[in-house]
Amino acid sequence: MDTLRRNELVMLCAAGVLTTLGMALVCAALGDSPVRATRGFSLVAALIVVCFLMDLTGQKRDRLLMPVVAMAAGIGLILLWRLDPFRASKQIIWMMMGSAVMLATYLMITDVRSLGRLKYLTGVCALLLLLATMIWGEERYGARLWLDVGVLPPFQPTEIAKLLLAISLAGILADRGPVIREVSRGRVIPRLAELRYLGPTALLVVFCLAIFVTQRDLGAAVLFLGLTIAVLYMGTRRKTYVVFGLLAFALGAVVAPQLLGYVDKRMVAWLNPWSDPSGAGLQPLQAMFALAEGGLLGTGLGLGMPYKMPAVETDLILAAIGEELGLAGTAATVMLLALATFAGFRIAWRSTDRFGMLLAAGLTSVFALQALVITGGVLRLLPLTGITLPFVSYGGTSVIANFIAVGLLLAVSRDCGPRPGVVHLTRKAPADR
């Protein structure tokens, strides 16, 4: 066993021990049998088996991402077990299924670069999935986000669509990015020829944003806009697109509350939660109280009252962490998510293939933006948008989609990792000068 494999195994075992210890403390506080705490280690054990099966292929891959994911998932399980043991048990099942799907993704995609040829198919599939949700979806918590096809349990198509859109945008920009950069060289304002190459991307963005707004899924709209800006910039290296994207976001933030009542309601709840303390302002107010109650080290696992927060298992789990584990626990969780982001961008940085680089960067951008938006919402730096904290919050579709994303990132690190004698794409290769 080489050093990297041994380090990964040690970090995974450490994640399992810490998860089991945390769940044992929760069981002690709630008066449950400590034996039930071993369920937390079963998840990490499953991830260790997944790593072992991946290594049977004999190919190199990233060794940092999986332990970080295991630790973040472990923190989420500890808090979910404290909040609702029944939901925590379901979350373990979802994570087991996600681990299996992640392994299947890694093994079945023998060369991740082949996904680039599906750029238009994946974009169309994402649009059809979103359109189906808009037409036949179920409305829950004020948004039409769920689809029930009868055979499968109800799921959120947005979570699957964001993966398809990341593949589609990476494929399109991998092909057209160098051409766009060449056509726009020395110009700030986009030319007509440049816009012609951007046509498919622009159409995809407009249709998706329109559907997200119609579904009242503001979180997905923000994530998709961020994904588009990130992939556009990395695919073309044009700062103009970043400026235009931020201006479009600022314009939407000003105009949307004037036209859409539910956006205005969220903005008012963000700016002045005391205007409706028992309605729209209840979530931000309860999150503030929980963080204040937690202080530096928290009240202790099982000793707080996080269950008073609405949708605490999904939207406000970071506030629950802040109440029972304090600022120290909150900072540790945020640092874990930052470390996962670092691991994802490191895979993109090391990629020797343009599509692999854009795919890894796009998936990581979605992950980072999702964590940033919900963290900002809990801290009242941003309006709450109803999205989940990756790997920590409760949610079946979200868990499985995130594990598929990890499988894709590991496949990129395997198929597009540095090779002796291969020029690194993100450094100044002759074609990029």
Coordinates of C-alpha atoms in Angstrom, one line a residue, residues 6-317:
R6 CA -2.6 4.7 3.5
N7 CA -3.2 8.4 4.3
E8 CA -6.7 8.2 2.8
L9 CA -7.5 5.1 4.8
V10 CA -6.3 6.7 8.0
M11 CA -8.4 9.9 7.4
L12 CA -11.5 7.8 6.6
C13 CA -11.1 5.8 9.8
A14 CA -10.7 9.0 11.7
A15 CA -13.9 10.3 10.2
G16 CA -15.6 7.1 11.2
V17 CA -14.4 7.3 14.8
L18 CA -15.4 10.9 15.2
T19 CA -18.8 10.3 13.7
T20 CA -19.4 7.3 16.0
L21 CA -18.2 9.3 19.0
G22 CA -20.5 12.2 18.2
M23 CA -23.5 9.9 17.8
A24 CA -22.6 8.1 21.1
L25 CA -22.7 11.5 22.8
V26 CA -26.1 12.3 21.3
C27 CA -27.4 8.8 22.3
A28 CA -26.2 9.4 25.9
A29 CA -27.9 12.8 26.0
L30 CA -31.2 11.4 24.6
G31 CA -31.1 8.2 26.7
D32 CA -30.8 5.9 23.6
S33 CA -28.6 2.8 23.5
P34 CA -25.0 3.6 22.6
V35 CA -25.0 0.6 20.3
R36 CA -27.1 2.7 17.8
A37 CA -24.1 5.0 17.4
T38 CA -22.3 2.3 15.4
R39 CA -24.6 3.1 12.5
G40 CA -22.5 6.2 11.8
F41 CA -19.4 4.1 11.3
S42 CA -21.3 1.9 8.8
L43 CA -21.5 4.8 6.4
V44 CA -17.7 5.4 6.6
A45 CA -17.1 1.6 6.3
A46 CA -19.2 1.7 3.1
L47 CA -16.9 4.5 1.7
I48 CA -13.8 2.5 2.7
V49 CA -15.2 -0.4 0.7
V50 CA -15.9 2.0 -2.2
C51 CA -12.3 3.2 -2.2
F52 CA -11.0 -0.3 -2.1
L53 CA -13.2 -1.3 -5.2
M54 CA -12.1 1.9 -7.0
D55 CA -8.4 0.9 -6.4
L56 CA -9.0 -2.5 -8.0
T57 CA -8.8 -0.7 -11.4
G58 CA -5.2 0.1 -10.6
Q59 CA -5.5 3.7 -11.7
K60 CA -4.5 6.8 -9.8
R61 CA -7.1 9.2 -8.5
D62 CA -7.5 12.0 -6.0
R63 CA -7.1 10.9 -2.3
L64 CA -8.2 14.0 -0.5
L65 CA -11.8 14.4 -1.6
M66 CA -13.3 11.2 -0.2
P67 CA -12.2 11.7 3.5
V68 CA -13.4 15.3 3.5
V69 CA -16.8 14.2 2.2
A70 CA -16.9 11.4 4.8
M71 CA -16.2 13.9 7.6
A72 CA -18.8 16.4 6.4
A73 CA -21.4 13.6 6.0
G74 CA -20.5 12.4 9.5
I75 CA -21.2 15.9 11.0
G76 CA -24.5 16.0 9.2
L77 CA -25.5 12.5 10.5
I78 CA -24.6 13.5 14.1
L79 CA -26.9 16.5 14.0
L80 CA -29.7 14.7 12.2
W81 CA -29.5 11.9 14.7
R82 CA -29.9 14.5 17.4
L83 CA -32.8 16.2 15.6
D84 CA -34.7 13.2 14.3
P85 CA -33.3 9.7 14.5
F86 CA -35.9 8.4 12.0
R87 CA -34.8 10.9 9.4
A88 CA -31.1 10.2 10.3
S89 CA -31.7 6.5 9.6
K90 CA -33.2 7.4 6.2
Q91 CA -30.3 9.6 5.5
I92 CA -27.9 6.7 6.2
I93 CA -29.8 4.7 3.6
W94 CA -29.7 7.6 1.1
M95 CA -25.9 7.9 1.7
M96 CA -25.4 4.2 1.2
M97 CA -27.3 4.4 -2.1
G98 CA -25.3 7.5 -3.0
S99 CA -22.1 5.6 -2.4
A100 CA -23.2 2.8 -4.6
V101 CA -24.2 5.2 -7.4
M102 CA -20.9 7.0 -7.0
L103 CA -19.0 3.8 -7.4
A104 CA -21.1 2.9 -10.5
T105 CA -20.4 6.3 -12.0
Y106 CA -16.7 6.0 -11.4
L107 CA -16.5 2.4 -12.9
M108 CA -19.0 2.7 -15.7
I109 CA -17.5 5.9 -17.2
T110 CA -14.3 4.4 -18.5
D111 CA -13.1 7.7 -19.9
V112 CA -14.8 10.9 -18.5
R113 CA -13.7 12.8 -21.6
S114 CA -16.3 10.9 -23.6
L115 CA -19.0 12.8 -21.8
G116 CA -18.0 15.9 -23.7
R117 CA -19.6 14.4 -26.8
L118 CA -22.9 14.4 -25.0
K119 CA -22.9 18.2 -24.5
Y120 CA -26.1 18.9 -26.4
L121 CA -27.9 15.7 -25.3
T122 CA -27.3 16.4 -21.6
G123 CA -28.5 20.0 -22.1
V124 CA -31.7 18.9 -23.8
C125 CA -32.2 16.2 -21.1
A126 CA -31.8 18.9 -18.3
L127 CA -34.3 21.2 -20.0
L128 CA -36.9 18.3 -20.5
L129 CA -36.4 17.4 -16.8
L130 CA -37.1 20.9 -15.7
L131 CA -40.0 21.3 -18.1
A132 CA -41.5 18.1 -16.8
T133 CA -41.2 19.4 -13.2
M134 CA -42.8 22.7 -14.2
I135 CA -45.8 20.9 -15.8
W136 CA -46.3 17.8 -13.6
G137 CA -44.3 18.7 -10.5
E138 CA -45.6 18.8 -7.0
E139 CA -45.6 22.1 -5.0
R140 CA -44.0 21.9 -1.6
Y141 CA -43.0 24.8 0.7
G142 CA -44.2 27.2 -1.9
A143 CA -42.1 25.9 -4.8
R144 CA -42.8 23.4 -7.6
L145 CA -39.6 21.3 -7.2
W146 CA -40.8 17.6 -6.8
L147 CA -41.6 15.0 -9.4
D148 CA -43.4 11.8 -8.7
V149 CA -43.3 9.3 -11.5
G150 CA -45.0 6.5 -9.6
V151 CA -42.3 3.8 -9.8
L152 CA -39.6 5.9 -8.1
P153 CA -39.9 7.8 -4.8
P154 CA -40.6 11.5 -5.3
F155 CA -37.4 13.4 -6.2
Q156 CA -36.1 16.9 -7.0
P157 CA -35.1 16.9 -10.7
T158 CA -33.2 20.2 -10.1
E159 CA -30.5 18.3 -8.3
I160 CA -30.0 15.9 -11.4
A161 CA -30.4 18.8 -13.8
K162 CA -27.5 20.8 -12.4
L163 CA -25.1 17.8 -13.1
L164 CA -26.4 17.6 -16.7
L165 CA -26.0 21.3 -17.1
A166 CA -22.5 21.2 -15.8
I167 CA -21.6 18.5 -18.3
S168 CA -23.3 20.4 -21.1
L169 CA -21.7 23.8 -20.4
A170 CA -18.3 22.1 -20.0
G171 CA -18.6 20.3 -23.3
I172 CA -19.8 23.4 -25.2
L173 CA -17.1 25.7 -23.8
A174 CA -14.4 23.1 -24.2
D175 CA -15.1 23.2 -28.0
R176 CA -15.9 26.9 -28.5
G177 CA -13.9 28.6 -25.7
P178 CA -10.6 28.9 -27.6
V179 CA -12.5 30.2 -30.7
I180 CA -14.4 32.7 -28.7
R181 CA -11.1 33.9 -27.0
E182 CA -9.5 34.2 -30.4
V183 CA -12.4 36.2 -31.9
S184 CA -12.7 38.5 -29.0
R185 CA -8.9 39.1 -28.5
G186 CA -8.2 42.8 -27.7
R187 CA -11.9 43.8 -27.3
V188 CA -14.0 44.5 -24.3
I189 CA -17.5 44.7 -25.8
P190 CA -18.6 41.3 -27.4
R191 CA -18.6 41.3 -31.2
L192 CA -21.4 39.8 -33.3
A193 CA -19.2 36.8 -34.4
E194 CA -18.4 36.2 -30.7
L195 CA -22.1 36.2 -29.8
R196 CA -22.7 33.6 -32.6
Y197 CA -20.5 31.1 -30.9
L198 CA -22.2 31.9 -27.6
G199 CA -25.6 31.2 -29.0
P200 CA -26.2 27.6 -27.6
T201 CA -24.9 28.6 -24.2
A202 CA -27.1 31.8 -24.1
L203 CA -30.2 29.8 -25.1
L204 CA -29.5 27.2 -22.5
V205 CA -29.1 29.9 -19.8
V206 CA -32.2 31.8 -20.7
F207 CA -34.5 28.8 -20.8
C208 CA -33.2 27.4 -17.6
L209 CA -33.4 30.6 -15.7
A210 CA -36.9 31.2 -17.0
I211 CA -37.9 27.7 -15.7
F212 CA -36.3 28.2 -12.3
V213 CA -38.0 31.5 -11.8
T214 CA -41.4 30.0 -12.9
Q215 CA -40.9 27.2 -10.4
R216 CA -40.0 29.7 -7.7
D217 CA -36.6 27.9 -7.2
L218 CA -34.4 31.0 -6.6
G219 CA -31.6 28.9 -5.1
A220 CA -31.3 26.8 -8.3
A221 CA -31.4 30.0 -10.4
V222 CA -28.5 31.5 -8.4
L223 CA -26.5 28.3 -8.6
F224 CA -27.0 28.0 -12.3
L225 CA -26.1 31.6 -13.0
G226 CA -22.9 31.1 -10.9
L227 CA -22.1 27.9 -12.7
T228 CA -22.5 29.6 -16.1
I229 CA -20.3 32.6 -15.1
A230 CA -17.6 30.2 -13.7
V231 CA -17.5 27.9 -16.7
L232 CA -17.7 30.8 -19.2
Y233 CA -14.7 32.6 -17.6
M234 CA -12.6 29.5 -17.3
G235 CA -13.5 28.3 -20.8
T236 CA -12.8 31.7 -22.5
R237 CA -10.7 33.6 -19.9
R238 CA -12.9 36.7 -20.7
K239 CA -13.4 38.9 -17.6
T240 CA -16.1 40.7 -19.6
Y241 CA -18.5 37.8 -19.0
V242 CA -17.9 37.9 -15.3
V243 CA -18.8 41.6 -15.2
F244 CA -21.9 41.1 -17.4
G245 CA -23.0 38.1 -15.2
L246 CA -22.6 40.1 -12.0
L247 CA -24.5 43.0 -13.6
A248 CA -27.3 40.6 -14.6
F249 CA -27.4 39.3 -11.1
A250 CA -27.5 42.8 -9.6
L251 CA -30.3 43.8 -12.0
G252 CA -32.3 40.7 -11.2
A253 CA -31.9 41.4 -7.4
V254 CA -33.4 44.9 -8.0
V255 CA -36.1 44.0 -10.4
A256 CA -37.3 40.6 -9.1
P257 CA -38.8 41.9 -5.8
Q258 CA -40.8 44.5 -7.8
L259 CA -42.3 41.9 -10.1
L260 CA -42.4 38.7 -8.0
G261 CA -44.3 38.7 -4.7
Y262 CA -42.5 35.7 -3.2
V263 CA -39.1 37.3 -3.9
D264 CA -40.2 40.5 -2.2
K265 CA -41.3 38.5 0.8
R266 CA -37.9 36.9 1.1
M267 CA -36.1 40.2 0.8
V268 CA -38.3 41.8 3.5
A269 CA -37.7 38.8 5.8
W270 CA -34.0 39.2 5.2
L271 CA -33.8 42.9 5.7
N272 CA -36.3 43.2 8.5
P273 CA -37.3 39.8 10.0
W274 CA -39.1 41.5 12.9
S275 CA -41.7 42.8 10.4
D276 CA -43.2 39.3 10.4
P277 CA -41.6 37.4 13.3
S278 CA -44.1 34.5 13.3
G279 CA -44.2 34.1 9.5
A280 CA -41.6 34.9 6.9
G281 CA -39.1 36.2 9.5
L282 CA -39.3 33.1 11.7
Q283 CA -36.5 31.2 10.1
P284 CA -33.9 34.0 10.1
L285 CA -34.8 35.1 13.6
Q286 CA -34.6 31.5 15.0
A287 CA -31.3 31.0 13.3
M288 CA -30.0 34.2 15.0
F289 CA -31.2 33.1 18.4
A290 CA -29.6 29.6 17.9
L291 CA -26.2 31.1 16.9
A292 CA -26.3 33.5 19.9
E293 CA -27.3 30.7 22.3
G294 CA -24.4 28.5 21.0
G295 CA -21.7 31.1 21.7
L296 CA -18.1 29.9 21.3
L297 CA -18.3 26.2 22.2
G298 CA -22.1 25.5 22.0
T299 CA -24.6 24.1 24.5
G300 CA -23.4 20.5 23.9
L301 CA -24.8 17.8 21.7
G302 CA -28.4 17.1 22.7
L303 CA -28.6 20.0 25.1
G304 CA -29.9 22.8 22.9
M305 CA -33.3 23.4 21.3
P306 CA -32.6 23.4 17.5
Y307 CA -35.9 21.6 16.8
K308 CA -37.7 25.0 17.3
M309 CA -36.3 26.2 13.9
P310 CA -38.6 25.5 10.9
A311 CA -37.0 23.2 8.3
V312 CA -33.9 22.8 10.5
E313 CA -32.9 19.4 9.0
T314 CA -32.6 21.0 5.5
D315 CA -32.3 24.8 5.4
L316 CA -30.9 25.6 8.9
I317 CA -28.8 22.7 9.9

